[in-house]
XYZ file of C-alpha atoms in Angstrom:
733
model
C 2.125 -51.865 5.865
C 4.730 -50.469 8.185
C 3.573 -48.169 10.966
C 5.775 -45.339 12.124
C 4.960 -44.320 15.680
C 2.020 -45.696 17.683
C -0.105 -48.235 15.855
C -3.643 -47.072 15.192
C -5.130 -49.968 13.263
C -4.361 -53.557 14.130
C -4.728 -55.043 10.676
C -3.593 -54.430 7.124
C -6.191 -55.534 4.607
C -4.645 -57.048 1.489
C -4.947 -55.567 -1.970
C -7.887 -56.601 -4.043
C -7.086 -58.646 -7.107
C -7.413 -55.670 -9.423
C -5.089 -53.565 -7.289
C -2.292 -56.105 -6.787
C 0.894 -54.653 -8.239
C 2.523 -56.709 -10.990
C 5.521 -58.913 -10.097
C 9.020 -57.766 -10.980
C 10.011 -58.530 -14.582
C 12.181 -61.652 -15.079
C 15.885 -61.137 -15.777
C 16.770 -60.909 -19.428
C 16.651 -58.421 -22.275
C 14.249 -55.539 -22.010
C 11.232 -56.241 -24.250
C 11.156 -52.555 -25.207
C 14.820 -52.490 -26.192
C 13.993 -53.200 -29.845
C 11.540 -50.306 -30.031
C 12.800 -47.057 -31.451
C 10.388 -45.060 -29.276
C 9.793 -45.774 -25.624
C 6.002 -45.797 -25.148
C 6.386 -44.273 -21.698
C 9.639 -42.518 -20.782
C 10.711 -43.598 -17.322
C 10.333 -40.690 -14.866
C 11.921 -40.438 -11.456
C 10.759 -42.580 -8.590
C 7.402 -41.461 -7.259
C 6.459 -41.169 -3.588
C 2.674 -41.253 -3.272
C 1.818 -39.048 -0.291
C -1.438 -38.527 1.597
C -2.038 -36.304 4.623
C -4.826 -35.068 6.890
C -5.297 -32.280 9.407
C -7.326 -32.022 12.581
C -9.915 -29.910 10.768
C -11.361 -29.835 7.274
C -10.685 -32.585 4.742
C -10.854 -32.944 0.971
C -11.071 -29.759 -1.087
C -11.033 -27.569 2.059
C -7.874 -29.159 3.439
C -5.784 -26.481 5.141
C -8.418 -23.746 4.887
C -9.009 -23.698 8.668
C -5.325 -23.358 9.666
C -5.320 -26.595 11.689
C -2.212 -28.723 12.201
C -1.208 -31.841 10.308
C -2.007 -35.071 12.170
C -1.355 -37.858 9.636
C 1.025 -38.811 6.814
C 0.715 -41.966 4.695
C 3.131 -42.734 1.835
C 4.373 -45.462 -0.506
C 7.169 -45.541 -3.120
C 6.445 -46.440 -6.757
C 9.246 -47.348 -9.185
C 7.949 -46.461 -12.700
C 10.591 -48.394 -14.656
C 10.008 -51.737 -13.008
C 6.395 -51.028 -11.949
C 7.302 -52.062 -8.417
C 6.002 -50.586 -5.178
C 7.582 -50.313 -1.784
C 6.279 -50.712 1.739
C 3.313 -48.590 2.763
C 4.088 -46.362 5.755
C 1.775 -44.497 8.072
C 2.743 -41.996 10.763
C 0.757 -39.899 13.188
C 1.868 -36.317 13.870
C 1.513 -34.583 17.195
C -0.718 -31.520 16.887
C -0.377 -28.467 19.124
C -4.149 -28.166 19.295
C -5.302 -31.725 19.910
C -8.986 -30.963 19.416
C -10.327 -32.825 16.374
C -13.197 -31.605 14.261
C -16.262 -33.870 14.104
C -15.562 -34.526 10.412
C -11.989 -35.595 11.108
C -12.920 -37.688 14.131
C -15.568 -39.560 12.171
C -13.397 -40.144 9.095
C -10.162 -41.085 10.839
C -11.284 -42.744 14.042
C -8.407 -41.011 15.841
C -8.503 -39.640 19.350
C -6.690 -36.882 21.182
C -4.826 -39.460 23.295
C -3.324 -41.211 20.272
C -2.171 -37.861 18.838
C -0.628 -36.843 22.171
C 1.691 -39.893 21.985
C 2.774 -39.144 18.396
C 6.044 -37.549 17.290
C 6.233 -33.832 16.399
C 6.342 -32.760 12.794
C 10.116 -32.279 12.561
C 10.762 -35.831 13.808
C 8.180 -37.284 11.420
C 9.809 -35.499 8.472
C 13.197 -36.950 9.413
C 11.723 -40.450 9.560
C 9.982 -39.825 6.244
C 13.258 -38.975 4.483
C 15.069 -41.968 5.945
C 12.359 -44.477 5.068
C 11.824 -43.115 1.547
C 15.556 -43.192 0.780
C 15.716 -46.794 1.999
C 12.747 -47.924 -0.102
C 14.032 -46.165 -3.239
C 17.426 -47.796 -2.852
C 15.801 -51.176 -2.291
C 13.772 -50.832 -5.511
C 16.805 -49.671 -7.496
C 15.377 -46.231 -8.249
C 17.009 -42.828 -8.472
C 15.911 -39.353 -7.347
C 12.308 -39.280 -6.273
C 9.445 -36.786 -6.618
C 6.335 -36.540 -4.490
C 2.915 -37.282 -5.985
C -0.207 -36.024 -4.214
C -3.938 -35.872 -4.791
C -4.247 -32.145 -5.516
C -2.181 -29.222 -4.270
C -3.664 -28.663 -0.833
C -1.449 -31.019 1.174
C 1.823 -29.339 0.242
C 0.772 -25.777 -0.545
C -1.907 -25.268 2.117
C -0.773 -27.543 4.945
C 2.888 -28.544 5.032
C 4.535 -25.309 3.895
C 2.387 -22.915 5.972
C 2.749 -25.066 9.096
C 6.506 -25.396 8.641
C 6.705 -21.612 8.247
C 4.715 -21.057 11.442
C 6.951 -23.471 13.356
C 10.190 -22.198 11.757
C 10.993 -25.600 10.264
C 13.137 -26.069 7.153
C 11.528 -28.535 4.771
C 13.708 -30.903 2.723
C 14.260 -30.058 -0.942
C 11.915 -32.835 -2.029
C 8.913 -30.873 -0.704
C 9.420 -28.039 -3.205
C 8.367 -30.010 -6.290
C 5.592 -32.546 -6.795
C 3.259 -34.127 -9.303
C -0.434 -33.388 -9.036
C -2.117 -36.718 -9.795
C -5.341 -34.971 -10.784
C -3.560 -32.935 -13.440
C -1.617 -35.932 -14.757
C -4.836 -37.915 -14.982
C -6.619 -35.049 -16.737
C -3.854 -34.873 -19.361
C -4.582 -38.472 -20.314
C -8.360 -38.311 -19.911
C -9.351 -34.753 -20.741
C -12.945 -35.709 -21.497
C -13.670 -36.089 -17.802
C -14.566 -33.279 -15.388
C -12.070 -30.459 -14.669
C -8.928 -31.448 -12.805
C -9.873 -29.525 -9.658
C -13.120 -31.524 -9.350
C -11.477 -34.951 -9.575
C -11.078 -37.226 -6.555
C -9.245 -40.487 -5.990
C -12.537 -42.371 -6.160
C -13.652 -40.760 -9.437
C -10.268 -41.409 -11.083
C -10.397 -45.091 -10.120
C -13.989 -45.326 -11.306
C -13.178 -43.740 -14.695
C -10.340 -46.240 -15.206
C -12.542 -49.167 -14.202
C -10.374 -50.152 -11.244
C -11.802 -52.285 -8.505
C -11.178 -50.907 -5.048
C -11.323 -52.527 -1.654
C -14.335 -50.954 -0.016
C -13.682 -52.894 3.196
C -10.551 -50.876 3.941
C -11.242 -48.853 7.080
C -7.744 -47.639 7.923
C -7.817 -43.890 7.334
C -5.404 -42.817 4.616
C -4.393 -46.320 3.575
C -7.223 -46.760 1.066
C -6.399 -43.421 -0.552
C -2.707 -44.254 -1.023
C -3.394 -47.750 -2.382
C -5.939 -46.398 -4.841
C -3.554 -43.645 -5.985
C -0.833 -46.247 -6.575
C -3.239 -48.342 -8.678
C -4.170 -45.260 -10.750
C -0.486 -44.418 -11.342
C 0.376 -47.945 -12.455
C -2.548 -47.917 -14.866
C -1.495 -44.543 -16.321
C 2.073 -45.811 -16.834
C 0.765 -48.509 -19.167
C -0.561 -45.882 -21.581
C 1.964 -44.412 -24.059
C 2.611 -40.733 -23.318
C 5.651 -38.492 -23.519
C 4.230 -35.873 -21.139
C 3.139 -38.110 -18.288
C 5.071 -37.293 -15.091
C 7.480 -35.099 -17.036
C 6.841 -31.581 -15.647
C 6.473 -31.421 -11.873
C 4.925 -28.389 -10.220
C 7.399 -26.191 -8.377
C 6.908 -24.319 -5.107
C 8.945 -21.135 -4.908
C 11.460 -21.065 -2.102
C 11.840 -17.276 -1.946
C 9.876 -14.242 -2.952
C 11.518 -12.288 -5.782
C 11.280 -8.519 -5.875
C 10.972 -6.589 -9.115
C 9.495 -3.473 -10.734
C 6.071 -3.047 -12.276
C 5.191 -0.640 -15.067
C 2.003 1.331 -15.550
C 1.821 -0.239 -19.010
C 1.690 -3.803 -17.629
C -1.541 -5.745 -18.033
C -2.349 -7.779 -14.922
C -4.986 -10.494 -14.942
C -7.630 -9.740 -12.326
C -8.000 -13.469 -11.667
C -4.529 -13.521 -10.082
C -4.782 -10.640 -7.556
C -6.004 -10.555 -3.956
C -6.140 -7.841 -1.308
C -4.869 -8.610 2.206
C -6.199 -6.389 4.990
C -5.184 -6.120 8.639
C -1.416 -6.465 8.189
C 0.865 -5.190 10.952
C 2.194 -1.775 9.972
C 5.788 -2.926 10.361
C 5.360 -5.924 8.042
C 7.431 -6.056 4.849
C 6.846 -7.702 1.499
C 8.794 -10.744 2.713
C 6.435 -11.044 5.693
C 3.440 -10.946 3.364
C 5.016 -13.556 1.089
C 5.677 -15.724 4.133
C 2.007 -15.499 5.093
C 1.228 -17.009 1.670
C 4.017 -19.591 1.981
C 3.500 -22.499 -0.383
C 1.816 -20.345 -3.032
C 3.769 -18.888 -5.933
C 3.683 -15.096 -5.726
C 4.642 -13.420 -9.004
C 7.919 -11.524 -9.216
C 7.359 -8.131 -7.623
C 3.842 -9.257 -6.753
C 3.551 -7.786 -3.249
C 2.440 -4.136 -3.164
C 2.044 -2.603 0.288
C -0.487 0.238 0.251
C 0.231 3.678 1.699
C -2.182 6.188 3.193
C -2.442 9.882 2.362
C 0.479 10.649 4.679
C 2.751 8.170 2.901
C 2.624 5.576 5.675
C 1.473 1.977 5.416
C -2.216 1.462 6.091
C -2.180 -2.276 6.836
C -3.282 -3.395 3.362
C -1.448 -5.025 0.486
C -2.221 -6.255 -3.013
C -0.710 -9.623 -3.935
C -0.345 -10.962 -7.448
C 0.040 -14.722 -8.037
C 1.316 -16.597 -11.062
C -2.065 -18.097 -11.985
C -5.695 -18.225 -10.945
C -5.318 -21.543 -9.092
C -2.841 -19.963 -6.714
C -5.232 -17.032 -6.213
C -8.097 -19.388 -5.352
C -5.921 -21.132 -2.764
C -4.927 -17.737 -1.336
C -8.584 -16.827 -0.834
C -8.904 -19.902 1.394
C -6.466 -18.263 3.820
C -9.059 -15.668 4.767
C -8.690 -14.866 8.484
C -5.513 -16.913 8.868
C -3.068 -15.425 11.344
C 0.130 -13.441 11.011
C 1.434 -13.508 14.544
C -1.505 -12.568 16.747
C -3.420 -10.727 14.008
C -5.845 -12.375 11.633
C -5.596 -11.281 8.004
C -8.585 -10.774 5.750
C -8.138 -11.842 2.121
C -10.424 -10.627 -0.664
C -10.476 -10.553 -4.429
C -8.925 -7.557 -6.183
C -8.423 -6.392 -9.755
C -5.379 -6.035 -11.937
C -6.068 -2.310 -12.345
C -5.841 -1.830 -8.590
C -2.492 -3.617 -8.494
C -1.027 -1.551 -11.349
C -2.300 1.655 -9.750
C -0.416 0.853 -6.544
C 2.697 -0.927 -7.825
C 3.112 0.558 -11.307
C 5.430 3.380 -12.240
C 6.693 5.276 -15.263
C 10.064 6.602 -14.115
C 13.082 5.159 -15.914
C 15.248 6.078 -12.943
C 13.088 3.953 -10.657
C 13.064 1.105 -13.183
C 16.867 1.088 -13.271
C 17.011 1.265 -9.495
C 14.671 -1.720 -9.111
C 16.181 -3.733 -11.958
C 18.731 -5.355 -9.637
C 17.395 -8.717 -8.526
C 17.457 -10.264 -5.055
C 18.030 -6.954 -3.300
C 16.699 -5.871 0.077
C 15.244 -2.347 0.017
C 15.370 0.030 2.974
C 13.767 3.447 3.235
C 15.576 6.352 4.908
C 13.406 9.188 6.184
C 14.340 12.530 7.704
C 17.528 13.194 5.750
C 18.854 16.758 5.735
C 17.936 18.505 2.511
C 21.627 19.086 1.832
C 22.565 15.403 2.235
C 24.071 13.680 -0.798
C 25.173 10.128 -1.622
C 28.498 10.565 0.190
C 26.732 11.662 3.379
C 24.293 8.737 3.304
C 27.026 6.179 2.608
C 29.071 7.614 5.446
C 26.060 7.461 7.749
C 25.486 3.766 6.983
C 29.159 2.976 7.427
C 31.429 0.280 5.972
C 29.697 -2.539 7.875
C 26.583 -2.339 5.675
C 27.691 -1.341 2.173
C 25.040 -0.282 -0.304
C 24.841 -2.302 -3.512
C 26.639 -0.357 -6.221
C 27.627 2.461 -3.878
C 25.981 5.724 -4.921
C 24.080 3.916 -7.697
C 22.257 1.905 -5.046
C 20.711 5.059 -3.585
C 17.543 6.719 -4.871
C 16.696 10.184 -3.517
C 13.081 11.323 -3.605
C 12.593 14.854 -4.898
C 9.796 17.275 -5.612
C 8.980 18.052 -9.260
C 11.056 21.214 -8.974
C 14.119 19.267 -7.863
C 13.949 20.083 -4.161
C 14.744 17.104 -1.880
C 12.009 15.669 0.312
C 14.281 14.127 2.932
C 13.478 10.554 1.818
C 15.748 8.062 0.092
C 15.857 4.340 -0.699
C 18.888 2.061 -0.474
C 19.635 -1.420 -1.858
C 21.449 -4.142 0.069
C 22.698 -7.437 -1.291
C 21.455 -9.690 1.515
C 19.341 -9.787 4.636
C 22.363 -9.635 6.945
C 23.541 -6.316 5.512
C 20.012 -4.919 5.736
C 19.795 -5.957 9.391
C 23.095 -4.209 10.067
C 21.759 -1.050 8.408
C 18.547 -1.178 10.444
C 20.643 -0.910 13.601
C 21.370 2.652 12.500
C 17.692 3.485 13.026
C 17.391 6.946 14.620
C 21.120 7.509 14.264
C 22.289 11.097 13.841
C 23.321 12.636 10.516
C 24.376 16.159 11.244
C 21.754 17.528 13.624
C 18.933 15.219 12.476
C 18.079 11.665 13.438
C 17.366 9.318 10.527
C 14.616 6.688 10.490
C 15.169 3.420 8.614
C 12.434 0.999 7.594
C 12.067 -2.040 5.414
C 10.552 -1.156 2.084
C 9.304 -2.735 -1.119
C 9.471 -2.053 -4.833
C 5.803 -1.053 -4.783
C 6.441 1.432 -1.973
C 9.256 2.986 -3.997
C 6.855 3.436 -6.906
C 4.114 4.890 -4.713
C 6.389 7.407 -2.999
C 7.931 8.528 -6.291
C 4.509 8.745 -7.952
C 3.177 10.810 -5.072
C 5.931 13.420 -5.267
C 6.111 13.377 -9.066
C 2.408 14.128 -9.492
C 3.124 17.843 -10.053
C 2.407 21.077 -8.190
C -0.585 21.535 -5.964
C -2.226 23.616 -8.690
C -1.486 23.255 -12.401
C 1.250 25.417 -13.857
C -0.221 28.185 -15.999
C 1.342 30.203 -18.784
C -0.084 33.484 -17.446
C -2.192 34.631 -14.505
C -5.889 34.191 -14.980
C -6.578 37.450 -13.161
C -4.310 40.383 -12.398
C -2.675 40.982 -9.048
C -4.439 43.877 -7.280
C -1.207 45.662 -6.464
C 2.504 45.079 -6.405
C 4.462 44.231 -3.282
C 7.542 46.371 -3.359
C 10.613 44.174 -3.413
C 13.366 44.937 -1.016
C 15.589 43.594 1.704
C 14.642 46.181 4.340
C 13.041 44.513 7.329
C 9.928 46.670 7.336
C 7.520 43.757 7.925
C 6.706 41.596 10.914
C 5.736 37.962 10.964
C 3.178 36.676 13.469
C 3.625 32.996 14.184
C 1.416 30.827 16.376
C -1.862 32.650 15.901
C -5.039 30.879 16.988
C -6.803 29.392 13.986
C -9.876 31.418 14.881
C -7.990 34.721 14.897
C -9.547 37.491 12.795
C -8.280 40.824 11.510
C -9.853 42.554 14.493
C -8.006 40.188 16.837
C -4.700 41.025 15.162
C -5.374 44.773 15.369
C -6.242 44.486 19.034
C -3.132 42.370 19.602
C -0.866 44.977 17.980
C -2.467 47.823 19.889
C -0.824 51.182 19.167
C 1.366 49.602 16.489
C -1.716 49.053 14.340
C -1.597 52.717 13.349
C 1.707 52.080 11.546
C 0.331 49.414 9.173
C 0.447 50.211 5.474
C -2.728 50.083 3.361
C -3.473 46.471 2.386
C -0.717 45.497 4.803
C -2.314 42.551 6.670
C -1.692 39.164 5.013
C -3.036 35.951 6.520
C -1.222 32.794 5.362
C -3.512 29.911 4.451
C -2.647 26.217 4.243
C -3.262 23.913 1.281
C -6.891 23.419 2.330
C -7.534 27.156 2.349
C -7.716 27.345 6.140
C -5.666 29.591 8.454
C -2.191 28.243 9.105
C -1.495 30.272 12.232
C 0.881 32.673 10.449
C 0.391 36.249 9.269
C 2.557 39.008 7.802
C 2.108 42.718 8.562
C 3.629 45.470 6.409
C 4.707 48.432 8.521
C 5.496 51.953 7.388
C 9.219 51.594 8.178
C 11.802 49.180 9.480
C 11.970 51.092 12.772
C 8.219 50.721 13.294
C 8.444 46.987 12.475
C 11.246 46.488 15.008
C 9.349 48.437 17.649
C 6.194 46.376 17.080
C 8.198 43.145 17.318
C 9.834 44.186 20.565
C 6.543 45.330 22.076
C 4.345 42.405 21.031
C 6.697 39.393 20.908
C 5.227 36.472 22.868
C 2.146 38.382 23.929
C -0.917 36.225 24.527
C -3.859 36.066 22.113
C -6.714 33.785 23.156
C -4.573 31.754 25.582
C -1.762 31.332 23.028
C 1.457 33.270 22.941
C 2.329 34.674 19.530
C 5.843 35.159 18.201
C 6.431 38.466 16.425
C 9.681 38.749 14.456
C 10.831 41.308 11.867
C 11.271 40.198 8.246
C 11.765 41.726 4.818
C 9.229 42.273 2.065
C 11.046 39.745 -0.111
C 10.782 37.053 2.551
C 7.099 37.813 3.029
C 6.435 37.654 -0.705
C 8.134 34.317 -1.077
C 6.165 32.753 1.748
C 2.900 34.119 0.400
C 3.752 32.652 -3.000
C 4.351 29.177 -1.562
C 7.908 29.226 -0.263
C 8.992 28.430 3.284
C 10.758 30.540 5.868
C 12.282 28.791 8.844
C 15.167 29.041 11.225
C 17.450 27.229 8.778
C 16.797 29.724 5.994
C 14.367 30.465 3.202
C 13.394 28.219 0.306
C 11.812 29.796 -2.778
C 8.349 28.922 -4.054
C 8.051 26.689 -7.122
C 7.233 29.655 -9.340
C 10.652 31.183 -8.543
C 12.552 28.179 -9.871
C 13.595 27.974 -13.547
C 12.332 24.421 -13.994
C 8.745 25.392 -13.256
C 8.414 29.088 -14.043
C 6.651 29.624 -17.355
C 8.576 32.029 -19.578
C 5.610 34.359 -19.982
C 4.691 34.445 -16.286
C 5.425 37.534 -14.229
C 5.019 37.000 -10.500
C 3.993 40.580 -9.793
C 3.044 43.219 -12.268
C 4.419 46.668 -11.704
C 1.198 48.306 -12.904
C -2.065 46.702 -11.800
C -4.559 45.917 -14.497
C -8.273 46.289 -14.004
C -10.759 43.539 -14.626
C -12.757 44.238 -17.785
C -16.140 45.821 -17.317
C -17.957 42.726 -18.572
C -16.216 40.634 -15.903
C -16.854 43.185 -13.162
C -20.530 43.174 -14.085
C -20.761 39.602 -12.764
C -20.290 40.810 -9.197
C -23.130 42.473 -7.286
C -22.961 45.822 -5.620
C -23.075 44.123 -2.236
C -19.692 42.572 -3.045
C -18.285 46.049 -3.475
C -20.090 47.655 -0.567
C -20.027 45.226 2.342
C -21.679 46.032 5.598
C -19.534 47.920 8.020
C -17.284 46.220 10.516
C -15.707 48.470 13.068
C -12.115 47.405 13.793
C -10.684 47.561 17.243
C -8.023 50.071 16.240
C -9.310 53.489 15.091
C -7.497 53.358 11.747
C -10.003 51.979 9.202
C -8.461 53.895 6.346
C -5.463 51.570 6.350
C -7.382 48.379 5.477
C -10.017 49.105 2.891
C -9.802 47.797 -0.680
C -9.221 50.069 -3.643
C -11.856 52.320 -5.215
C -15.055 50.598 -6.145
C -14.315 51.035 -9.826
C -11.192 48.857 -9.467
C -12.246 45.287 -8.727
C -9.331 42.947 -8.115
C -9.359 39.201 -7.408
C -6.512 37.546 -5.561
C -4.636 34.881 -7.494
C -1.687 32.597 -6.822
C -0.471 30.248 -9.516
C 0.928 27.448 -7.342
C -0.209 27.599 -3.752
C -3.581 28.516 -2.265
C -2.262 31.315 -0.063
C -2.724 34.499 -2.170
C -0.401 37.515 -2.071
C -3.159 39.441 -0.266
C -5.173 37.594 2.317
C -8.826 37.181 1.318
C -9.788 37.997 4.886
C -8.350 41.499 4.534
C -10.307 42.495 1.430
C -13.861 43.819 1.610
C -14.324 43.283 5.339
C -14.013 46.878 6.534
C -15.689 50.116 5.668
C -14.924 51.680 2.316
C -14.299 55.441 2.594
C -17.095 57.710 1.455
C -14.857 59.371 -1.129
C -14.130 56.039 -2.781
C -17.812 55.119 -2.737
C -18.815 58.409 -4.309
C -16.403 57.956 -7.179
C -17.909 54.602 -8.193
C -19.856 54.705 -11.485
C -23.572 54.089 -11.177
C -23.374 51.479 -13.964
C -21.231 49.232 -11.769
C -23.241 49.604 -8.587
C -26.548 48.913 -10.316
C -25.505 45.635 -11.971
C -27.666 42.641 -10.943
C -25.915 39.810 -9.122
C -24.839 36.685 -10.945
C -26.147 33.297 -9.791
C -23.702 30.555 -8.789
C -25.285 27.171 -8.190
C -23.575 24.805 -5.721
C -24.952 21.246 -5.984
C -23.692 18.474 -3.734
C -23.054 20.589 -0.639
C -22.805 18.362 2.494
C -25.794 18.555 4.785
C -23.481 19.457 7.644
C -22.069 22.512 5.831
C -22.762 25.817 7.528
C -22.632 29.435 6.455
C -18.949 29.724 7.315
C -18.139 26.677 5.177
C -19.913 28.233 2.201
C -18.208 31.567 2.670
C -14.798 29.901 2.891
C -15.272 28.605 -0.650
C -15.500 32.177 -1.921
C -13.078 33.742 0.521
C -10.704 34.772 -2.292
C -13.473 36.648 -4.113
C -15.390 39.812 -3.386
C -18.446 38.187 -1.815
C -20.006 40.212 0.974
C -19.692 37.833 3.953
C -22.065 39.784 6.147
C -24.917 39.824 3.635
C -26.418 36.410 4.402
C -29.561 37.242 2.461
C -27.632 36.540 -0.751
C -27.413 32.815 0.135
C -30.654 31.015 -0.663
C -31.499 27.305 -0.394
C -32.783 25.647 -3.561
C -35.597 23.108 -3.702
C -36.057 22.870 0.076
C -38.502 24.507 2.494
C -37.145 27.220 4.773
C -34.699 25.877 7.344
C -32.726 27.226 10.212
C -28.979 27.720 9.982
C -28.482 24.402 11.783
C -30.273 22.573 8.976
C -28.030 23.291 6.025
C -29.645 22.325 2.707
C -27.807 20.254 0.178
C -27.916 22.892 -2.555
C -27.408 26.648 -2.356
C -27.500 29.567 -4.758
C -25.054 32.421 -4.194
C -26.008 35.821 -5.553
């Protein structure tokens, strides 16, 4: 045995008689030359390799992320059945502390490891010595042969990745002696449960139990097992080495794909700036399936520190689970089992455009965020510049759009190599027009998630006709007879707005106060007021602009009825112009849908009977301005419900209907049959215990529920409680 580096053991016990390799064959004709079939095709030269770390050994090798401390190897020439010199080399470990198991099994000490060579030097010596032994034995290209997969997949490749070392090509393919043995002796236990000792015992080989040099006994026994297997005729023995992928390959995933749940894991705790290549590097040594890294996004479309990883088989997945709480930089990563359905839900897509975009292989994907809505392919290519060309030019760009075709300001770009992507990332926060553009690394799964999120349809389903009629029509026109209040406190009420407007409140049209709600049905801080004329609107804007309401200044600007209607129907109105709501676009507007009806239609009597008289006659609220006649709903015989087909902000704010006193004349004209109808019961199971009266009323804020009549809300199945102890279930009358 030849020692590389400091000598640890002073003796080399000889082979036992049963393990002595056979002598070289005498010169002369090959005895198998007359055979038409070679009983054992001669594979490449084999390098039997054994290694150990400073931590766990055996099946758990590499699971504790400790460094390699020992390599033992010997060359076997299959054609001549000859073996080379046995070599042993210690490896310097950054953390010299040895586990009790390793210290007892190896007999090594921290001092002996401190004098050893680092890993890169040991690998250079390994290549030189192996090439010399193979040439001496007359062999050709060689392949490594190990006891299991842990040494290469869980130890050498991860450690080389952490230390930024480039492994020789020979470390990317190997023979798993357990699998080769199991192919010949399938009646034994599963391949993963085999050990060197059990393989030698099954073959009836005698081993030298007196060998106390750590690693030497294992290599000698493995060599004896290989020589015995070579005597048996087989065409598959040592014919298909296992391959370790050098690079992660990106690719698309379809919603129709079936993914085996035994091949998927979930990684949690990833840095937010990590890419799919960083995740694949964390699992270096394991074969990740093509397009098998799916970074998860949160509700805001940003990465949440989790990823789903799909491997080529279940063995790779089991090895990945052993990397639980291994480190990526300074962060430890948790690894758990996941299902194939979860992976398809995150990484799968149905868009043919996305499939074509992701069909190009070996491309680096970048995400551009914050693009002007008017930006096109020419603008983006000009922004990136000639130093970082996009693959395929305009075809290498994918713009993200809403279902109605409006741009979202996001786009994805393909680059042919990492260098071009790095050059493009230097344009991060560069200016395109008057906007700065953000650039990030992206993945195929992120492309699918972003496209799926925006392609999921409108906020509310598109309907062929309104469920309920609009209570009245907003007169279309371009005259600026309305004012927009922007920056209102979220707690602002109608009374607060009337007090804020002061004398101008007397010029408000009937039903002329419209609060704009957000997608959750809560106040957005905006409101529109319809004035009696454009002159009155301009005067109110000049008088009230930037006045303070509850410690906030409020902007008051004139606008037209058309602009107000579009915002209330879901459009946007900003300094850069006005964008229409989805219902105004041809691609989404149903042919039978009319946004506003010229003549309001009444709810049928049988529908109106469902609402109690208290909904029509709410308790009085005295507004701050002495003009209550301008804000009451229509006559009690005309019950209207607010309805918006696409966005939750209705044409008439729910907070302006039924809150103020109905005139006596309107009350007197109401038929007795309507006012005497009993209230309908609405059961609300599953209400959170923390929900209060205001939360319950907000659910029905678009309907004619009397908000001041709290006696119509009754708890079900619970003893009487105070308002601070909200029951789980309520009944609304």
